[in-house]
PDB file of C-alpha atoms in Angstrom:
ATOM      1  CA  MET A 386    -147.212-106.949  17.525  1.00 43.00           C
ATOM      2  CA  VAL A 387    -143.674-105.779  16.830  1.00 42.00           C
ATOM      3  CA  ASP A 388    -144.906-102.245  16.114  1.00 51.00           C
ATOM      4  CA  SER A 389    -146.916-102.275  19.338  1.00 52.00           C
ATOM      5  CA  ARG A 390    -143.890-103.405  21.332  1.00 52.00           C
ATOM      6  CA  ALA A 391    -141.697-100.768  19.713  1.00 55.00           C
ATOM      7  CA  ALA A 392    -144.282 -98.094  20.513  1.00 55.00           C
ATOM      8  CA  MET A 393    -144.405 -99.220  24.147  1.00 54.00           C
ATOM      9  CA  ASP A 394    -140.615 -99.133  24.383  1.00 55.00           C
ATOM     10  CA  ARG A 395    -140.577 -95.664  22.881  1.00 60.00           C
ATOM     11  CA  ALA A 396    -143.259 -94.427  25.287  1.00 55.00           C
ATOM     12  CA  GLU A 397    -141.365 -95.895  28.231  1.00 56.00           C
ATOM     13  CA  GLU A 398    -138.179 -94.183  27.108  1.00 57.00           C
ATOM     14  CA  ILE A 399    -139.952 -90.821  26.823  1.00 56.00           C
ATOM     15  CA  LEU A 400    -141.429 -91.281  30.298  1.00 52.00           C
ATOM     16  CA  GLU A 401    -138.002 -92.115  31.715  1.00 55.00           C
ATOM     17  CA  ARG A 402    -136.498 -89.024  30.116  1.00 54.00           C
ATOM     18  CA  VAL A 403    -139.227 -86.860  31.648  1.00 51.00           C
ATOM     19  CA  ARG A 404    -138.532 -88.389  35.059  1.00 53.00           C
ATOM     20  CA  ALA A 405    -134.818 -87.887  34.555  1.00 51.00           C
ATOM     21  CA  ARG A 406    -135.294 -84.144  34.024  1.00 54.00           C
ATOM     22  CA  THR A 407    -136.680 -83.879  37.555  1.00 53.00           C
ATOM     23  CA  SER A 408    -133.900 -85.926  39.156  1.00 56.00           C
ATOM     24  CA  PRO A 409    -131.836 -84.313  41.920  1.00 59.00           C
ATOM     25  CA  ARG A 410    -128.813 -84.164  39.628  1.00 56.00           C
ATOM     26  CA  GLN A 411    -130.709 -82.296  36.906  1.00 60.00           C
ATOM     27  CA  ILE A 412    -132.235 -79.918  39.434  1.00 60.00           C
ATOM     28  CA  LYS A 413    -128.774 -79.195  40.813  1.00 60.00           C
ATOM     29  CA  ALA A 414    -127.392 -78.642  37.302  1.00 60.00           C
ATOM     30  CA  HIS A 415    -130.231 -76.224  36.546  1.00 60.00           C
ATOM     31  CA  ARG A 416    -129.544 -74.324  39.755  1.00 65.00           C
ATOM     32  CA  ARG A 417    -125.860 -74.157  38.858  1.00 61.00           C
ATOM     33  CA  ARG A 418    -126.685 -72.667  35.442  1.00 67.00           C
ATOM     34  CA  VAL A 419    -129.051 -70.138  37.014  1.00 70.00           C
ATOM     35  CA  ALA A 420    -126.436 -69.198  39.610  1.00 68.00           C
ATOM     36  CA  GLY A 421    -123.876 -68.737  36.841  1.00 68.00           C
ATOM     37  CA  PHE A 422    -126.219 -66.443  34.940  1.00 75.00           C
ATOM     38  CA  PHE A 423    -126.887 -64.237  37.958  1.00 79.00           C
ATOM     39  CA  ARG A 424    -123.170 -64.159  38.732  1.00 81.00           C
ATOM     40  CA  ARG A 425    -122.463 -62.852  35.220  1.00 82.00           C
ATOM     41  CA  LEU A 426    -125.351 -60.410  35.602  1.00 85.00           C
ATOM     42  CA  LYS A 427    -123.782 -59.037  38.782  1.00 88.00           C
ATOM     43  CA  TYR A 428    -120.421 -58.597  37.075  1.00 86.00           C
ATOM     44  CA  ALA A 429    -122.128 -56.911  34.124  1.00 85.00           C
ATOM     45  CA  PHE A 430    -123.810 -54.346  36.390  1.00 87.00           C
ATOM     46  CA  ILE A 431    -120.522 -53.708  38.204  1.00 90.00           C
ATOM     47  CA  ALA A 432    -118.779 -53.116  34.875  1.00 88.00           C
ATOM     48  CA  LEU A 433    -121.655 -50.878  33.760  1.00 87.00           C
ATOM     49  CA  LEU A 434    -121.335 -48.718  36.857  1.00 90.00           C
ATOM     50  CA  THR A 435    -117.568 -48.611  36.407  1.00 91.00           C
ATOM     51  CA  VAL A 436    -117.923 -47.249  32.855  1.00 89.00           C
ATOM     52  CA  MET A 437    -120.470 -44.683  34.018  1.00 88.00           C
ATOM     53  CA  PHE A 438    -118.220 -43.613  36.882  1.00 89.00           C
ATOM     54  CA  ALA A 439    -115.180 -43.348  34.585  1.00 88.00           C
ATOM     55  CA  GLY A 440    -117.189 -41.298  32.080  1.00 85.00           C
ATOM     56  CA  GLY A 441    -118.350 -38.974  34.843  1.00 84.00           C
ATOM     57  CA  LEU A 442    -114.782 -38.454  36.075  1.00 87.00           C
ATOM     58  CA  ILE A 443    -113.535 -37.704  32.560  1.00 85.00           C
ATOM     59  CA  GLY A 444    -116.359 -35.233  31.952  1.00 82.00           C
ATOM     60  CA  ALA A 445    -115.913 -33.509  35.313  1.00 82.00           C
ATOM     61  CA  PHE A 446    -112.131 -33.246  35.630  1.00 83.00           C
ATOM     62  CA  ILE A 447    -110.562 -33.742  32.188  1.00 83.00           C
ATOM     63  CA  THR A 448    -112.781 -32.592  29.357  1.00 82.00           C
ATOM     64  CA  PRO A 449    -116.531 -32.287  28.786  1.00 84.00           C
ATOM     65  CA  LEU A 450    -117.874 -35.327  27.007  1.00 79.00           C
ATOM     66  CA  GLY A 451    -120.307 -33.553  24.743  1.00 82.00           C
ATOM     67  CA  ILE A 452    -122.858 -35.336  22.575  1.00 85.00           C
ATOM     68  CA  GLY A 453    -120.248 -37.505  20.848  1.00 83.00           C
ATOM     69  CA  GLY A 454    -118.544 -38.495  24.097  1.00 83.00           C
ATOM     70  CA  PHE A 455    -121.873 -39.289  25.738  1.00 83.00           C
ATOM     71  CA  PHE A 456    -122.817 -41.475  22.749  1.00 86.00           C
ATOM     72  CA  LEU A 457    -119.485 -43.308  22.914  1.00 88.00           C
ATOM     73  CA  MET A 458    -119.994 -43.926  26.621  1.00 86.00           C
ATOM     74  CA  LEU A 459    -123.422 -45.441  25.925  1.00 87.00           C
ATOM     75  CA  VAL A 460    -121.894 -47.688  23.272  1.00 89.00           C
ATOM     76  CA  ALA A 461    -119.137 -48.741  25.675  1.00 88.00           C
ATOM     77  CA  MET A 462    -121.716 -49.486  28.371  1.00 87.00           C
ATOM     78  CA  ALA A 463    -123.757 -51.643  25.985  1.00 89.00           C
ATOM     79  CA  VAL A 464    -120.701 -53.531  24.750  1.00 89.00           C
ATOM     80  CA  VAL A 465    -119.434 -54.210  28.275  1.00 87.00           C
ATOM     81  CA  PHE A 466    -122.836 -55.180  29.659  1.00 85.00           C
ATOM     82  CA  PHE A 467    -123.899 -57.589  26.918  1.00 85.00           C
ATOM     83  CA  GLY A 468    -120.353 -58.862  26.438  1.00 84.00           C
ATOM     84  CA  ILE A 469    -120.138 -60.020  30.043  1.00 82.00           C
ATOM     85  CA  LEU A 470    -123.717 -61.270  30.089  1.00 78.00           C
ATOM     86  CA  GLY A 471    -123.202 -63.339  26.963  1.00 77.00           C
ATOM     87  CA  TRP A 472    -119.742 -64.579  27.895  1.00 75.00           C
ATOM     88  CA  PRO A 473    -119.712 -68.372  27.440  1.00 69.00           C
ATOM     89  CA  GLN A 474    -119.308 -70.579  30.459  1.00 67.00           C
ATOM     90  CA  ALA A 475    -116.127 -72.535  30.979  1.00 66.00           C
ATOM     91  CA  PRO A 476    -115.963 -75.489  28.559  1.00 74.00           C
ATOM     92  CA  GLU A 477    -116.557 -78.942  29.905  1.00 78.00           C
ATOM     93  CA  PRO A 478    -113.354 -80.820  30.809  1.00 85.00           C
ATOM     94  CA  THR A 479    -112.109 -83.381  28.319  1.00 88.00           C
ATOM     95  CA  PRO A 480    -110.878 -86.877  29.226  1.00 87.00           C
ATOM     96  CA  GLU A 481    -107.353 -85.704  28.378  1.00 89.00           C
ATOM     97  CA  GLN A 482    -107.656 -82.833  30.865  1.00 89.00           C
ATOM     98  CA  MET A 483    -109.168 -85.161  33.450  1.00 89.00           C
ATOM     99  CA  ALA A 484    -106.231 -87.557  33.120  1.00 87.00           C
ATOM    100  CA  LYS A 485    -103.779 -84.728  33.854  1.00 88.00           C
ATOM    101  CA  SER A 486    -105.787 -82.929  36.536  1.00 86.00           C
ATOM    102  CA  GLU A 487    -104.889 -82.908  40.197  1.00 88.00           C
ATOM    103  CA  LEU A 488    -106.566 -85.595  42.249  1.00 87.00           C
ATOM    104  CA  PRO A 489    -108.749 -83.234  44.376  1.00 88.00           C
ATOM    105  CA  LEU A 490    -110.230 -81.735  41.169  1.00 89.00           C
ATOM    106  CA  LEU A 491    -110.879 -85.046  39.420  1.00 91.00           C
ATOM    107  CA  PRO A 492    -114.251 -85.909  41.046  1.00 90.00           C
ATOM    108  CA  SER A 493    -115.841 -82.549  40.176  1.00 88.00           C
ATOM    109  CA  GLN A 494    -114.364 -82.582  36.653  1.00 90.00           C
ATOM    110  CA  THR A 495    -115.643 -86.106  36.037  1.00 92.00           C
ATOM    111  CA  GLU A 496    -119.047 -85.078  37.354  1.00 88.00           C
ATOM    112  CA  ARG A 497    -119.182 -82.105  34.946  1.00 87.00           C
ATOM    113  CA  TRP A 498    -117.985 -84.218  32.020  1.00 91.00           C
ATOM    114  CA  LEU A 499    -120.528 -86.952  32.710  1.00 90.00           C
ATOM    115  CA  GLU A 500    -123.310 -84.393  33.012  1.00 86.00           C
ATOM    116  CA  ALA A 501    -122.404 -83.077  29.547  1.00 87.00           C
ATOM    117  CA  GLN A 502    -122.653 -86.618  28.096  1.00 91.00           C
ATOM    118  CA  ARG A 503    -126.053 -87.219  29.659  1.00 88.00           C
ATOM    119  CA  PRO A 504    -128.262 -86.155  26.698  1.00 86.00           C
ATOM    120  CA  ALA A 505    -126.627 -88.804  24.482  1.00 89.00           C
ATOM    121  CA  LEU A 506    -127.348 -91.641  26.930  1.00 91.00           C
ATOM    122  CA  PRO A 507    -130.457 -93.837  27.078  1.00 90.00           C
ATOM    123  CA  ALA A 508    -132.775 -93.296  30.030  1.00 86.00           C
ATOM    124  CA  PRO A 509    -131.522 -96.219  32.198  1.00 89.00           C
ATOM    125  CA  ALA A 510    -127.945 -95.047  31.662  1.00 91.00           C
ATOM    126  CA  GLN A 511    -128.935 -91.506  32.622  1.00 88.00           C
ATOM    127  CA  ARG A 512    -130.152 -92.737  35.998  1.00 87.00           C
ATOM    128  CA  LEU A 513    -126.875 -94.553  36.562  1.00 91.00           C
ATOM    129  CA  ALA A 514    -124.969 -91.429  35.515  1.00 90.00           C
ATOM    130  CA  ASP A 515    -126.939 -89.506  38.142  1.00 88.00           C
ATOM    131  CA  ASN A 516    -125.992 -92.091  40.779  1.00 89.00           C
ATOM    132  CA  ILE A 517    -122.337 -91.874  39.769  1.00 91.00           C
ATOM    133  CA  GLY A 518    -122.500 -88.083  40.003  1.00 88.00           C
ATOM    134  CA  ILE A 519    -123.956 -88.283  43.511  1.00 86.00           C
ATOM    135  CA  LYS A 520    -121.201 -90.673  44.610  1.00 88.00           C
ATOM    136  CA  LEU A 521    -118.523 -88.450  43.058  1.00 88.00           C
ATOM    137  CA  GLU A 522    -119.880 -85.465  44.966  1.00 84.00           C
ATOM    138  CA  ALA A 523    -119.778 -87.426  48.214  1.00 83.00           C
ATOM    139  CA  ILE A 524    -116.376 -89.027  47.652  1.00 83.00           C
ATOM    140  CA  GLY A 525    -114.626 -85.872  46.454  1.00 81.00           C
ATOM    141  CA  PRO A 526    -113.567 -84.496  49.871  1.00 82.00           C
ATOM    142  CA  ARG A 527    -112.078 -87.868  50.798  1.00 80.00           C
ATOM    143  CA  PHE A 528    -109.854 -87.984  47.731  1.00 76.00           C
ATOM    144  CA  ALA A 529    -108.775 -84.396  48.348  1.00 75.00           C
ATOM    145  CA  GLU A 530    -106.970 -85.685  51.458  1.00 77.00           C
ATOM    146  CA  LEU A 531    -105.552 -88.799  49.784  1.00 78.00           C
ATOM    147  CA  ASP A 532    -101.918 -89.080  48.711  1.00 81.00           C
ATOM    148  CA  PRO A 533    -101.888 -89.061  44.857  1.00 81.00           C
ATOM    149  CA  HIS A 534     -99.289 -91.870  44.922  1.00 83.00           C
ATOM    150  CA  GLU A 535    -101.524 -94.212  46.902  1.00 82.00           C
ATOM    151  CA  PRO A 536    -102.802 -97.282  44.975  1.00 83.00           C
ATOM    152  CA  ALA A 537    -106.372 -96.187  45.669  1.00 81.00           C
ATOM    153  CA  ALA A 538    -105.686 -92.816  44.027  1.00 84.00           C
ATOM    154  CA  TYR A 539    -104.203 -94.491  40.944  1.00 87.00           C
ATOM    155  CA  GLU A 540    -107.162 -96.871  40.737  1.00 88.00           C
ATOM    156  CA  PHE A 541    -109.652 -94.005  41.029  1.00 89.00           C
ATOM    157  CA  ARG A 542    -107.890 -91.902  38.363  1.00 89.00           C
ATOM    158  CA  LYS A 543    -107.787 -94.835  35.934  1.00 91.00           C
ATOM    159  CA  LEU A 544    -111.480 -95.558  36.463  1.00 92.00           C
ATOM    160  CA  MET A 545    -112.644 -91.952  36.099  1.00 91.00           C
ATOM    161  CA  ALA A 546    -110.220 -90.555  33.498  1.00 91.00           C
ATOM    162  CA  GLU A 547    -109.727 -93.609  31.286  1.00 91.00           C
ATOM    163  CA  GLU A 548    -112.210 -96.442  31.649  1.00 93.00           C
ATOM    164  CA  LEU A 549    -115.394 -94.413  32.126  1.00 94.00           C
ATOM    165  CA  PRO A 550    -114.706 -92.067  29.155  1.00 93.00           C
ATOM    166  CA  GLU A 551    -113.752 -95.025  26.939  1.00 94.00           C
ATOM    167  CA  LEU A 552    -117.055 -96.713  27.804  1.00 94.00           C
ATOM    168  CA  VAL A 553    -119.191 -93.649  27.039  1.00 94.00           C
ATOM    169  CA  GLU A 554    -117.253 -92.529  23.954  1.00 93.00           C
ATOM    170  CA  GLY A 555    -117.337 -96.067  22.561  1.00 93.00           C
ATOM    171  CA  TYR A 556    -121.122 -96.086  22.932  1.00 93.00           C
ATOM    172  CA  LYS A 557    -121.463 -92.691  21.243  1.00 93.00           C
ATOM    173  CA  ARG A 558    -119.492 -93.905  18.227  1.00 92.00           C
ATOM    174  CA  VAL A 559    -122.157 -96.543  17.520  1.00 91.00           C
ATOM    175  CA  PRO A 560    -124.776 -95.241  15.045  1.00 90.00           C
ATOM    176  CA  GLU A 561    -127.964 -94.345  16.895  1.00 87.00           C
ATOM    177  CA  ALA A 562    -130.080 -96.683  14.773  1.00 86.00           C
ATOM    178  CA  MET A 563    -127.969 -99.680  15.877  1.00 87.00           C
ATOM    179  CA  ARG A 564    -127.787 -98.999  19.612  1.00 88.00           C
ATOM    180  CA  ARG A 565    -130.887-101.016  20.533  1.00 86.00           C
ATOM    181  CA  ASP A 566    -130.182-104.033  18.343  1.00 82.00           C
ATOM    182  CA  ASP A 567    -128.643-107.176  19.788  1.00 79.00           C
ATOM    183  CA  ARG A 568    -125.374-107.947  18.054  1.00 74.00           C
ATOM    184  CA  ASN A 569    -124.548-111.503  16.920  1.00 71.00           C
ATOM    185  CA  GLY A 570    -126.623-113.073  19.642  1.00 68.00           C
ATOM    186  CA  GLY A 571    -125.114-110.813  22.299  1.00 78.00           C
ATOM    187  CA  THR A 572    -126.476-107.768  24.069  1.00 85.00           C
ATOM    188  CA  SER A 573    -127.242-104.421  22.471  1.00 90.00           C
ATOM    189  CA  PRO A 574    -124.939-101.392  22.872  1.00 90.00           C
ATOM    190  CA  ASP A 575    -127.600 -99.812  25.090  1.00 92.00           C
ATOM    191  CA  LYS A 576    -127.482-102.770  27.472  1.00 91.00           C
ATOM    192  CA  GLN A 577    -123.687-102.941  27.340  1.00 92.00           C
ATOM    193  CA  LEU A 578    -123.488 -99.277  28.307  1.00 93.00           C
ATOM    194  CA  VAL A 579    -125.913 -99.745  31.181  1.00 93.00           C
ATOM    195  CA  GLU A 580    -124.007-102.755  32.483  1.00 93.00           C
ATOM    196  CA  GLY A 581    -120.718-100.901  32.209  1.00 93.00           C
ATOM    197  CA  LEU A 582    -122.045 -97.874  34.081  1.00 94.00           C
ATOM    198  CA  ARG A 583    -123.485-100.185  36.722  1.00 94.00           C
ATOM    199  CA  VAL A 584    -120.011-101.659  37.244  1.00 93.00           C
ATOM    200  CA  VAL A 585    -118.553 -98.148  37.579  1.00 92.00           C
ATOM    201  CA  ASP A 586    -121.278 -97.228  40.071  1.00 93.00           C
ATOM    202  CA  GLN A 587    -120.601-100.335  42.144  1.00 92.00           C
ATOM    203  CA  GLU A 588    -116.846 -99.747  42.010  1.00 90.00           C
ATOM    204  CA  LEU A 589    -117.295 -96.195  43.300  1.00 89.00           C
ATOM    205  CA  LEU A 590    -119.411 -97.556  46.141  1.00 87.00           C
ATOM    206  CA  ARG A 591    -116.663-100.050  46.974  1.00 87.00           C
ATOM    207  CA  MET A 592    -114.012 -97.311  46.959  1.00 84.00           C
ATOM    208  CA  SER A 593    -116.166 -95.107  49.172  1.00 82.00           C
ATOM    209  CA  GLU A 594    -116.669 -97.949  51.645  1.00 82.00           C
ATOM    210  CA  GLN A 595    -112.928 -98.646  51.676  1.00 79.00           C
ATOM    211  CA  LEU A 596    -112.144 -95.025  52.434  1.00 76.00           C
ATOM    212  CA  ALA A 597    -114.817 -94.942  55.114  1.00 74.00           C
ATOM    213  CA  SER A 598    -113.394 -98.143  56.606  1.00 74.00           C
ATOM    214  CA  GLY A 599    -109.973 -96.521  56.739  1.00 68.00           C
ATOM    215  CA  ASP A 600    -111.460 -93.502  58.481  1.00 62.00           C
ATOM    216  CA  LEU A 601    -113.189 -95.746  61.020  1.00 54.00           C
ATOM    217  CA  ASP A 602    -109.957 -97.639  61.667  1.00 59.00           C
ATOM    218  CA  LYS A 603    -108.096 -94.361  62.209  1.00 63.00           C
ATOM    219  CA  LEU A 604    -110.844 -93.160  64.542  1.00 59.00           C
ATOM    220  CA  ALA A 605    -110.717 -96.378  66.570  1.00 64.00           C
ATOM    221  CA  THR A 606    -106.909 -96.213  66.761  1.00 67.00           C
ATOM    222  CA  GLN A 607    -106.952 -92.585  67.880  1.00 66.00           C
ATOM    223  CA  GLY A 608    -109.635 -93.328  70.455  1.00 70.00           C
ATOM    224  CA  ARG A 609    -107.581 -96.208  71.854  1.00 69.00           C
ATOM    225  CA  TYR A 610    -104.468 -94.002  71.932  1.00 64.00           C
ATOM    226  CA  LEU A 611    -106.272 -91.274  73.876  1.00 69.00           C
ATOM    227  CA  GLU A 612    -107.720 -93.826  76.231  1.00 71.00           C
ATOM    228  CA  LEU A 613    -104.303 -95.324  76.982  1.00 73.00           C
ATOM    229  CA  LYS A 614    -102.655 -91.910  77.305  1.00 65.00           C
ATOM    230  CA  TYR A 615    -105.151 -90.205  79.588  1.00 68.00           C
ATOM    231  CA  ARG A 616    -106.882 -93.070  81.370  1.00 67.00           C
ATOM    232  CA  GLY A 617    -104.255 -95.744  81.542  1.00 60.00           C
ATOM    233  CA  ASP A 618    -104.748 -99.471  81.372  1.00 56.00           C
ATOM    234  CA  ASP A 619    -106.776 -99.471  84.587  1.00 56.00           C
ATOM    235  CA  GLY A 620    -109.391 -97.098  83.125  1.00 54.00           C
ATOM    236  CA  GLN A 621    -108.685 -94.380  85.721  1.00 57.00           C
ATOM    237  CA  THR A 622    -108.254 -90.792  84.516  1.00 52.00           C
ATOM    238  CA  ARG A 623    -104.747 -89.426  85.176  1.00 55.00           C
TER     239      ARG A 623
END
């Protein structure tokens, strides 16, 4: 019975991982990788044409290239082309970099960092990580306009650059064979991670609603100001 239950849990986890690969976040990440590849491919072709053009100018106006010069130009073209094409992408931000980054960059950096941690997370935690990424993408423009010294900015930085990384890194330090086991009558590390990510997700939702409430209050205040300025208390346009 225990083996049957374990097999069912394993099958459910595999199914969840398959579903997770087709989530909007994963599709967006795949598109970003593809776009990065084609961007490098474009730069590689530009560099290739530049080397060819430079070789043509040297051969036409300075000195004939000859067989040896032509061979060296081909080698230079190959080195430049494959060097740019195989150039590694920018490394994922670290929690230390996130803690020191400017506030407008923090949402996107946290999103990239969390996406890099995704393969090490259990399937339920991956779904929550996707939800957090979606909220970070939506909340980013709001924090770009927020004063970094505001309490909300400090609270957001602490949550994203300290508490969230500590939660995920603490889970990753637990040996994989022990992550599903309940500990001393408590919950398993898998469940603790899921609950922690759920709290982060809910906190981001609360912050987003607070910012939206502030925007609505500002809108209502501005609307009242315009009404008083141009219509007057009697409602007649001046």
